[in-house]
Amino acid sequence: MPNQVVYVKDKHTKLFIPGPTEVKKEIIEEMEEWMFGHRSEKMTELFTTMTEDTKKFLGTENDVIILSTSGTLFMESSIMNCVDDKVLCSTCGSFSQRQADIAERLGKNVDRLEYEWGKAVKPEDVREALEKKDYDAFTCVMNETSTGIRNPLEEIGEVMKDYPETLFIVDAISALGGDYIDIEGSNIDVIFTSVQKAFAMPPGLAVCVVNDKAYEREANSKSASWYAGFQRNIDYYNKKGQTHSTPAISLMLAYRKQMKRMLEEGHKVRDQRHKDMAEYTQKWAKKHFDMFPEKGYWSQTVSTIKNTQGLNINELRQEIDEKYGIQFSNGYGKQLKEKTFRIGHMGEHTVEDVKELTDAIEEVAGL
Ligand SMILES: Cc1ncc(COP(=O)(O)O)c(C=O)c1O
């Protein structure tokens, strides 16, 4: 058992970690409603509104599945549903490695296209690998949260166009909603996210966008997830406008309201706000430290900064939390824990908010 940490209710700590992110008070309050049945008309109205608004926000004609789960389930089910035999998994950090590990655990025949942590997946390498062997699917993370890399999905998608039998599966968990991607235009067959990241909602729901090709693949595949089966979820929605089992109704109330906010802001405007935050953070990092990931592939939602000043990141984090009620993240995993630190600038934050954090770091670290 880890040491118990004192939990103080109602203390608001502003989150600049790469998820969960800040949730607006009015969105939290939206969950305070009496329960209703998940087979009621009220539920149909709630679930169809959320689903159709999500399609509109993402600008996709593909099917949208919203499930009560964290995003990892879609990492698993996209493999179960779409891969009978061989899958090529690109790995460039912890989460893309998790995707390959999941595929292996499911007994699939996995080849890894491996990159050092901090490097991006290159389209020409993907082409070279796909030329050598036939794969049921290729997996790629859009935004590697452990290293702060944004992979060039749009260019990789151009490659995937030449291999139509290989489905393009994308983990966009720390990107979607804060970094615009043209799903159909990038030839993506399956793409998923968790709502506690750039959607700025409480954790507990995940979203998966599935095209007809992936839906058909599942119909003919030997294995498929029951709970996160594409067909079961999409068919149930099309027939009843509801979920196949009891969903997290309170979270869905929050989702409906937050998705309306996101629609109001607009995907492109939201994308620009995230670009602005990323540029501000990168400029600040270069002034005082250095960026960790490969140049040209810096994430729009999370900046991984090299600890060139040899600061004690844990002490710094603790002091900033106590003094200012603000949290940011240390580096990910054993390799990057003290060597880097991460600033999550996604969801509802603005440049002014990020400046509040960087000012606090400057003050406490005496930069
Ligand atoms: C890129 C990426 N993939 C997968 C996950 C796992 O998502 P979840 O915790 O919602 O299952 C995360 C979480 O940080 C992530 O950033």
CSV table of C-alpha atoms and ligand atoms in Angstrom, one decimal:
chain,number,residue,atom,x,y,z
A,1,MET,CA,0.0,0.0,0.0
A,2,PRO,CA,1.4,3.5,-0.9
A,3,ASN,CA,1.5,6.2,1.8
A,4,GLN,CA,-1.9,7.8,2.4
A,5,VAL,CA,-2.1,11.4,1.2
A,6,VAL,CA,-4.4,13.8,3.0
A,7,TYR,CA,-7.3,14.5,0.8
A,8,VAL,CA,-8.9,17.9,1.3
A,9,LYS,CA,-12.4,18.1,-0.2
A,10,ASP,CA,-13.3,21.3,-2.1
A,11,LYS,CA,-9.7,22.4,-2.5
A,12,HIS,CA,-9.3,23.4,-6.1
A,13,THR,CA,-6.0,22.6,-7.6
A,14,LYS,CA,-5.5,23.9,-11.1
A,15,LEU,CA,-4.3,21.0,-13.3
A,16,PHE,CA,-1.6,21.4,-15.9
A,17,ILE,CA,-1.0,17.6,-16.0
A,18,PRO,CA,-1.6,15.7,-19.2
A,19,GLY,CA,-5.0,14.5,-17.9
A,20,PRO,CA,-7.2,14.7,-16.2
A,21,THR,CA,-7.5,18.3,-17.1
A,22,GLU,CA,-9.4,21.2,-15.7
A,23,VAL,CA,-13.2,20.8,-15.8
A,24,LYS,CA,-15.4,23.9,-15.7
A,25,LYS,CA,-17.5,24.2,-12.5
A,26,GLU,CA,-20.7,24.4,-14.5
A,27,ILE,CA,-19.8,21.0,-16.1
A,28,ILE,CA,-19.3,19.4,-12.8
A,29,GLU,CA,-22.6,20.9,-11.5
A,30,GLU,CA,-24.4,19.4,-14.5
A,31,MET,CA,-23.9,15.9,-13.0
A,32,GLU,CA,-26.0,16.9,-10.0
A,33,GLU,CA,-29.3,15.5,-11.3
A,34,TRP,CA,-31.7,12.7,-10.1
A,35,MET,CA,-31.1,9.4,-11.8
A,36,PHE,CA,-33.4,8.2,-14.7
A,37,GLY,CA,-33.6,4.9,-16.4
A,38,HIS,CA,-31.2,4.1,-19.2
A,39,ARG,CA,-34.1,2.8,-21.3
A,40,SER,CA,-36.1,6.0,-21.0
A,41,GLU,CA,-36.8,8.6,-23.6
A,42,LYS,CA,-34.8,11.0,-21.6
A,43,MET,CA,-31.8,8.7,-22.1
A,44,THR,CA,-32.4,8.5,-25.8
A,45,GLU,CA,-32.5,12.3,-26.0
A,46,LEU,CA,-29.3,12.6,-24.0
A,47,PHE,CA,-27.3,9.9,-25.8
A,48,THR,CA,-28.3,10.9,-29.4
A,49,THR,CA,-27.6,14.5,-28.7
A,50,MET,CA,-24.1,13.7,-27.4
A,51,THR,CA,-23.3,11.4,-30.2
A,52,GLU,CA,-24.5,13.6,-33.0
A,53,ASP,CA,-22.9,16.7,-31.5
A,54,THR,CA,-19.6,14.7,-31.3
A,55,LYS,CA,-19.8,13.8,-35.0
A,56,LYS,CA,-20.5,17.5,-35.8
A,57,PHE,CA,-17.6,18.7,-33.7
A,58,LEU,CA,-15.1,16.2,-35.1
A,59,GLY,CA,-16.4,16.9,-38.7
A,60,THR,CA,-16.8,13.2,-39.5
A,61,GLU,CA,-19.4,11.1,-41.3
A,62,ASN,CA,-18.1,7.9,-39.6
A,63,ASP,CA,-19.9,6.2,-36.7
A,64,VAL,CA,-19.2,7.5,-33.2
A,65,ILE,CA,-19.2,5.2,-30.2
A,66,ILE,CA,-19.3,6.7,-26.7
A,67,LEU,CA,-18.7,4.1,-23.9
A,68,SER,CA,-18.4,4.2,-20.2
A,69,THR,CA,-14.8,3.2,-19.9
A,70,SER,CA,-11.3,4.7,-20.0
A,71,GLY,CA,-9.6,4.9,-23.4
A,72,THR,CA,-7.4,1.8,-22.9
A,73,LEU,CA,-10.4,-0.4,-23.7
A,74,PHE,CA,-10.5,0.9,-27.3
A,75,MET,CA,-6.7,0.2,-27.5
A,76,GLU,CA,-7.7,-3.4,-26.8
A,77,SER,CA,-10.9,-3.7,-28.7
A,78,SER,CA,-9.6,-2.1,-31.9
A,79,ILE,CA,-7.1,-5.0,-32.0
A,80,MET,CA,-9.6,-7.6,-31.1
A,81,ASN,CA,-12.1,-6.4,-33.7
A,82,CYS,CA,-9.8,-5.7,-36.6
A,83,VAL,CA,-6.8,-8.0,-36.3
A,84,ASP,CA,-7.0,-11.8,-36.9
A,85,ASP,CA,-3.3,-12.3,-37.5
A,86,LYS,CA,-0.6,-9.7,-38.1
A,87,VAL,CA,-0.4,-6.2,-36.8
A,88,LEU,CA,2.3,-3.6,-37.2
A,89,CYS,CA,2.6,-1.4,-34.1
A,90,SER,CA,4.8,1.8,-34.2
A,91,THR,CA,6.3,2.5,-30.8
A,92,CYS,CA,7.8,5.8,-29.7
A,93,GLY,CA,7.1,6.0,-26.0
A,94,SER,CA,5.1,4.4,-23.2
A,95,PHE,CA,1.6,4.5,-24.6
A,96,SER,CA,2.4,3.3,-28.1
A,97,GLN,CA,4.4,0.5,-26.4
A,98,ARG,CA,1.3,-0.3,-24.4
A,99,GLN,CA,-0.6,-0.7,-27.7
A,100,ALA,CA,1.9,-3.2,-28.9
A,101,ASP,CA,1.9,-5.0,-25.5
A,102,ILE,CA,-1.9,-5.3,-25.6
A,103,ALA,CA,-1.8,-6.8,-29.1
A,104,GLU,CA,0.7,-9.3,-27.9
A,105,ARG,CA,-1.3,-10.2,-24.9
A,106,LEU,CA,-4.3,-10.8,-27.2
A,107,GLY,CA,-2.1,-13.4,-29.0
A,108,LYS,CA,-1.7,-11.5,-32.2
A,109,ASN,CA,1.3,-11.7,-34.4
A,110,VAL,CA,3.0,-8.3,-33.6
A,111,ASP,CA,5.8,-6.6,-35.4
A,112,ARG,CA,7.1,-3.4,-33.8
A,113,LEU,CA,8.3,-0.4,-35.7
A,114,GLU,CA,10.4,1.0,-32.9
A,115,TYR,CA,11.7,4.5,-32.2
A,116,GLU,CA,13.8,5.9,-29.4
A,117,TRP,CA,11.7,7.8,-26.9
A,118,GLY,CA,11.4,11.4,-28.1
A,119,LYS,CA,11.6,10.5,-31.8
A,120,ALA,CA,8.6,10.6,-34.1
A,121,VAL,CA,7.2,7.9,-36.4
A,122,LYS,CA,8.3,8.5,-40.0
A,123,PRO,CA,6.0,7.9,-43.0
A,124,GLU,CA,8.8,6.4,-45.2
A,125,ASP,CA,9.6,3.8,-42.5
A,126,VAL,CA,5.9,2.9,-42.4
A,127,ARG,CA,5.9,2.4,-46.1
A,128,GLU,CA,9.0,0.3,-46.0
A,129,ALA,CA,7.5,-2.0,-43.4
A,130,LEU,CA,4.2,-2.3,-45.2
A,131,GLU,CA,6.0,-3.2,-48.4
A,132,LYS,CA,7.7,-6.2,-46.8
A,133,LYS,CA,4.6,-7.9,-45.3
A,134,ASP,CA,0.8,-7.9,-45.3
A,135,TYR,CA,-0.7,-6.7,-42.1
A,136,ASP,CA,-4.3,-6.6,-40.9
A,137,ALA,CA,-3.7,-3.2,-39.2
A,138,PHE,CA,-1.1,-0.6,-38.4
A,139,THR,CA,-1.2,1.3,-35.1
A,140,CYS,CA,0.1,4.7,-34.3
A,141,VAL,CA,-0.3,7.1,-31.4
A,142,MET,CA,-1.2,10.7,-32.5
A,143,ASN,CA,0.3,12.3,-29.5
A,144,GLU,CA,2.7,10.3,-27.4
A,145,THR,CA,1.9,11.7,-23.9
A,146,SER,CA,5.1,10.3,-22.3
A,147,THR,CA,7.5,12.2,-24.6
A,148,GLY,CA,5.5,15.1,-26.0
A,149,ILE,CA,5.7,13.9,-29.6
A,150,ARG,CA,3.0,14.7,-32.2
A,151,ASN,CA,3.3,12.1,-34.9
A,152,PRO,CA,2.8,13.2,-38.6
A,153,LEU,CA,-0.5,11.3,-38.9
A,154,GLU,CA,-1.6,13.3,-42.0
A,155,GLU,CA,1.5,12.2,-43.9
A,156,ILE,CA,1.3,8.6,-42.6
A,157,GLY,CA,-2.3,8.6,-43.8
A,158,GLU,CA,-1.1,9.3,-47.3
A,159,VAL,CA,1.0,6.1,-47.1
A,160,MET,CA,-1.9,4.1,-45.7
A,161,LYS,CA,-4.0,5.0,-48.8
A,162,ASP,CA,-1.7,2.7,-50.8
A,163,TYR,CA,-2.4,-0.3,-48.4
A,164,PRO,CA,-6.2,-0.4,-48.2
A,165,GLU,CA,-6.2,-3.9,-46.7
A,166,THR,CA,-4.2,-2.7,-43.7
A,167,LEU,CA,-6.5,-0.7,-41.3
A,168,PHE,CA,-5.1,2.5,-39.8
A,169,ILE,CA,-5.8,2.5,-36.0
A,170,VAL,CA,-5.0,5.7,-34.2
A,171,ASP,CA,-4.7,6.3,-30.4
A,172,ALA,CA,-5.6,10.0,-30.2
A,173,ILE,CA,-6.2,10.0,-26.4
A,174,SER,CA,-4.2,13.1,-25.5
A,175,ALA,CA,-4.9,14.9,-28.8
A,176,LEU,CA,-8.5,14.8,-30.0
A,177,GLY,CA,-10.3,18.0,-29.3
A,178,GLY,CA,-7.1,20.0,-28.8
A,179,ASP,CA,-5.3,19.2,-32.0
A,180,TYR,CA,-7.4,19.1,-35.2
A,181,ILE,CA,-7.2,16.1,-37.4
A,182,ASP,CA,-9.2,15.4,-40.6
A,183,ILE,CA,-10.2,11.8,-39.9
A,184,GLU,CA,-11.5,10.8,-43.3
A,185,GLY,CA,-8.9,13.0,-45.1
A,186,SER,CA,-6.1,11.2,-43.2
A,187,ASN,CA,-7.4,7.7,-44.2
A,188,ILE,CA,-8.0,6.8,-40.6
A,189,ASP,CA,-10.2,3.7,-40.1
A,190,VAL,CA,-10.4,3.7,-36.2
A,191,ILE,CA,-9.5,6.6,-33.9
A,192,PHE,CA,-10.2,6.9,-30.2
A,193,THR,CA,-9.9,9.3,-27.2
A,194,SER,CA,-10.6,9.6,-23.5
A,195,VAL,CA,-12.7,12.5,-22.4
A,196,GLN,CA,-10.5,13.5,-19.5
A,197,LYS,CA,-7.9,15.0,-21.8
A,198,ALA,CA,-8.5,17.7,-24.4
A,199,PHE,CA,-12.3,17.3,-24.1
A,200,ALA,CA,-12.0,18.6,-20.5
A,201,MET,CA,-14.5,16.4,-19.0
A,202,PRO,CA,-14.4,14.2,-15.8
A,203,PRO,CA,-12.8,10.8,-16.6
A,204,GLY,CA,-15.0,7.7,-17.2
A,205,LEU,CA,-16.1,7.9,-20.9
A,206,ALA,CA,-14.2,7.2,-24.1
A,207,VAL,CA,-15.0,8.0,-27.7
A,208,CYS,CA,-14.2,5.9,-30.8
A,209,VAL,CA,-14.8,6.8,-34.4
A,210,VAL,CA,-15.1,3.9,-36.7
A,211,ASN,CA,-15.5,3.8,-40.5
A,212,ASP,CA,-17.4,1.2,-42.6
A,213,LYS,CA,-14.3,-0.7,-43.4
A,214,ALA,CA,-13.5,-1.3,-39.8
A,215,TYR,CA,-17.1,-2.2,-39.1
A,216,GLU,CA,-17.1,-4.8,-41.9
A,217,ARG,CA,-13.7,-6.1,-40.7
A,218,GLU,CA,-15.1,-6.9,-37.3
A,219,ALA,CA,-18.1,-8.7,-38.9
A,220,ASN,CA,-15.7,-11.1,-40.6
A,221,SER,CA,-13.0,-11.4,-37.9
A,222,LYS,CA,-12.4,-14.4,-35.7
A,223,SER,CA,-12.3,-12.4,-32.4
A,224,ALA,CA,-14.2,-9.4,-31.3
A,225,SER,CA,-14.9,-7.5,-28.1
A,226,TRP,CA,-18.5,-7.9,-26.8
A,227,TYR,CA,-18.6,-4.7,-24.6
A,228,ALA,CA,-16.6,-2.6,-27.0
A,229,GLY,CA,-17.6,-4.4,-30.2
A,230,PHE,CA,-18.0,-1.9,-33.0
A,231,GLN,CA,-21.1,-3.6,-34.4
A,232,ARG,CA,-22.9,-4.1,-31.1
A,233,ASN,CA,-22.5,-0.5,-30.2
A,234,ILE,CA,-23.2,1.0,-33.5
A,235,ASP,CA,-26.2,-1.3,-34.2
A,236,TYR,CA,-27.7,-0.6,-30.8
A,237,TYR,CA,-27.3,3.1,-31.3
A,238,ASN,CA,-28.9,3.0,-34.8
A,239,LYS,CA,-31.8,0.9,-33.6
A,240,LYS,CA,-32.5,2.4,-30.1
A,241,GLY,CA,-30.4,5.6,-29.7
A,242,GLN,CA,-29.0,4.1,-26.5
A,243,THR,CA,-26.1,2.1,-25.1
A,244,HIS,CA,-26.2,-1.8,-24.9
A,245,SER,CA,-25.6,-1.7,-21.1
A,246,THR,CA,-26.1,0.7,-18.3
A,247,PRO,CA,-24.0,3.8,-18.9
A,248,ALA,CA,-22.4,6.4,-16.6
A,249,ILE,CA,-25.5,8.6,-16.8
A,250,SER,CA,-24.1,11.5,-14.7
A,251,LEU,CA,-20.9,11.7,-16.7
A,252,MET,CA,-23.0,11.8,-19.9
A,253,LEU,CA,-25.0,14.8,-18.6
A,254,ALA,CA,-21.7,16.6,-18.2
A,255,TYR,CA,-20.5,15.4,-21.6
A,256,ARG,CA,-23.6,16.8,-23.3
A,257,LYS,CA,-23.1,20.2,-21.8
A,258,GLN,CA,-19.3,20.3,-22.5
A,259,MET,CA,-19.7,19.1,-26.1
A,260,LYS,CA,-22.2,22.0,-26.6
A,261,ARG,CA,-19.5,24.4,-25.3
A,262,MET,CA,-16.9,22.8,-27.7
A,263,LEU,CA,-19.3,23.1,-30.6
A,264,GLU,CA,-19.9,26.8,-29.8
A,265,GLU,CA,-16.1,27.4,-29.7
A,266,GLY,CA,-15.6,25.4,-32.9
A,267,HIS,CA,-13.0,22.8,-33.6
A,268,LYS,CA,-10.7,25.1,-35.6
A,269,VAL,CA,-10.8,27.9,-33.0
A,270,ARG,CA,-10.1,25.3,-30.3
A,271,ASP,CA,-7.2,24.0,-32.3
A,272,GLN,CA,-5.7,27.5,-32.7
A,273,ARG,CA,-6.1,28.2,-28.9
A,274,HIS,CA,-4.1,25.0,-28.3
A,275,LYS,CA,-1.5,26.0,-30.9
A,276,ASP,CA,-1.1,29.3,-29.1
A,277,MET,CA,-0.6,27.6,-25.8
A,278,ALA,CA,1.9,25.2,-27.2
A,279,GLU,CA,3.9,28.0,-28.9
A,280,TYR,CA,4.0,30.1,-25.7
A,281,THR,CA,5.2,27.1,-23.7
A,282,GLN,CA,7.9,26.1,-26.2
A,283,LYS,CA,9.2,29.7,-26.3
A,284,TRP,CA,9.3,29.8,-22.5
A,285,ALA,CA,11.0,26.3,-22.4
A,286,LYS,CA,13.7,27.4,-24.9
A,287,LYS,CA,14.4,30.5,-22.9
A,288,HIS,CA,15.0,28.7,-19.6
A,289,PHE,CA,15.5,25.0,-20.5
A,290,ASP,CA,15.2,23.1,-23.7
A,291,MET,CA,12.5,21.0,-25.4
A,292,PHE,CA,12.9,17.2,-25.1
A,293,PRO,CA,11.3,15.8,-28.3
A,294,GLU,CA,12.6,15.8,-31.8
A,295,LYS,CA,12.3,19.2,-33.5
A,296,GLY,CA,9.4,19.6,-35.9
A,297,TYR,CA,7.2,17.1,-34.0
A,298,TRP,CA,6.4,19.0,-30.8
A,299,SER,CA,3.0,18.3,-29.3
A,300,GLN,CA,0.2,20.8,-29.3
A,301,THR,CA,-1.3,19.5,-26.1
A,302,VAL,CA,1.6,18.5,-23.8
A,303,SER,CA,5.2,20.0,-23.7
A,304,THR,CA,7.9,17.8,-22.4
A,305,ILE,CA,10.8,20.0,-21.3
A,306,LYS,CA,14.4,18.9,-20.6
A,307,ASN,CA,15.4,19.6,-17.0
A,308,THR,CA,18.7,21.3,-18.2
A,309,GLN,CA,18.9,23.2,-14.9
A,310,GLY,CA,19.1,20.0,-12.8
A,311,LEU,CA,16.1,21.1,-10.6
A,312,ASN,CA,14.5,18.8,-8.1
A,313,ILE,CA,11.3,18.4,-10.0
A,314,ASN,CA,9.4,16.7,-7.2
A,315,GLU,CA,10.3,19.4,-4.7
A,316,LEU,CA,9.4,22.1,-7.2
A,317,ARG,CA,6.0,20.5,-8.0
A,318,GLN,CA,5.2,20.2,-4.3
A,319,GLU,CA,6.1,23.8,-3.5
A,320,ILE,CA,4.1,25.2,-6.4
A,321,ASP,CA,1.1,23.1,-5.5
A,322,GLU,CA,1.3,24.3,-1.9
A,323,LYS,CA,1.9,27.9,-2.6
A,324,TYR,CA,-0.2,28.5,-5.8
A,325,GLY,CA,-2.6,25.5,-5.9
A,326,ILE,CA,-1.3,24.6,-9.3
A,327,GLN,CA,0.0,21.2,-10.5
A,328,PHE,CA,2.2,20.1,-13.4
A,329,SER,CA,3.8,16.8,-14.1
A,330,ASN,CA,7.2,15.2,-13.8
A,331,GLY,CA,8.8,13.2,-16.6
A,332,TYR,CA,7.2,9.9,-17.5
A,333,GLY,CA,8.6,6.6,-16.3
A,334,LYS,CA,12.0,5.7,-15.0
A,335,GLN,CA,13.8,7.0,-18.1
A,336,LEU,CA,12.4,10.5,-18.1
A,337,LYS,CA,11.2,11.2,-14.5
A,338,GLU,CA,14.0,13.6,-13.4
A,339,LYS,CA,15.4,14.4,-16.8
A,340,THR,CA,12.2,16.1,-18.0
A,341,PHE,CA,9.0,17.6,-16.7
A,342,ARG,CA,5.7,18.0,-18.6
A,343,ILE,CA,3.2,20.8,-18.9
A,344,GLY,CA,-0.2,19.8,-20.1
A,345,HIS,CA,-1.8,22.7,-22.0
A,346,MET,CA,-5.1,21.2,-23.1
A,347,GLY,CA,-8.8,21.4,-22.6
A,348,GLU,CA,-10.1,24.7,-21.4
A,349,HIS,CA,-6.8,26.5,-20.6
A,350,THR,CA,-5.7,29.6,-22.3
A,351,VAL,CA,-2.2,31.2,-22.8
A,352,GLU,CA,-2.9,33.4,-19.7
A,353,ASP,CA,-3.5,30.3,-17.6
A,354,VAL,CA,-0.3,28.7,-18.8
A,355,LYS,CA,1.5,31.9,-18.0
A,356,GLU,CA,0.3,31.7,-14.4
A,357,LEU,CA,2.1,28.3,-14.2
A,358,THR,CA,5.3,29.4,-15.9
A,359,ASP,CA,5.4,32.6,-13.6
A,360,ALA,CA,5.1,30.3,-10.6
A,361,ILE,CA,7.9,28.0,-11.8
A,362,GLU,CA,10.1,31.1,-12.4
A,363,GLU,CA,9.4,32.4,-9.0
A,364,VAL,CA,9.9,29.2,-7.0
A,365,ALA,CA,12.9,28.0,-9.1
A,366,GLY,CA,14.5,31.5,-9.1
A,367,LEU,CA,14.8,31.5,-12.9
B,1,LIG,C1,-1.6,8.5,-25.6
B,1,LIG,C2,-2.4,7.8,-24.5
B,1,LIG,N1,-2.9,6.5,-24.8
B,1,LIG,C3,-3.5,5.9,-23.8
B,1,LIG,C4,-3.8,6.4,-22.6
B,1,LIG,C5,-4.6,5.7,-21.6
B,1,LIG,O1,-5.8,6.3,-21.4
B,1,LIG,P1,-6.9,5.9,-20.3
B,1,LIG,O2,-6.2,6.2,-19.0
B,1,LIG,O3,-8.0,6.8,-20.6
B,1,LIG,O4,-7.2,4.5,-20.4
B,1,LIG,C6,-3.2,7.7,-22.3
B,1,LIG,C7,-3.4,8.2,-20.9
B,1,LIG,O5,-2.7,9.1,-20.5
B,1,LIG,C8,-2.5,8.4,-23.3
B,1,LIG,O6,-2.1,9.6,-23.0
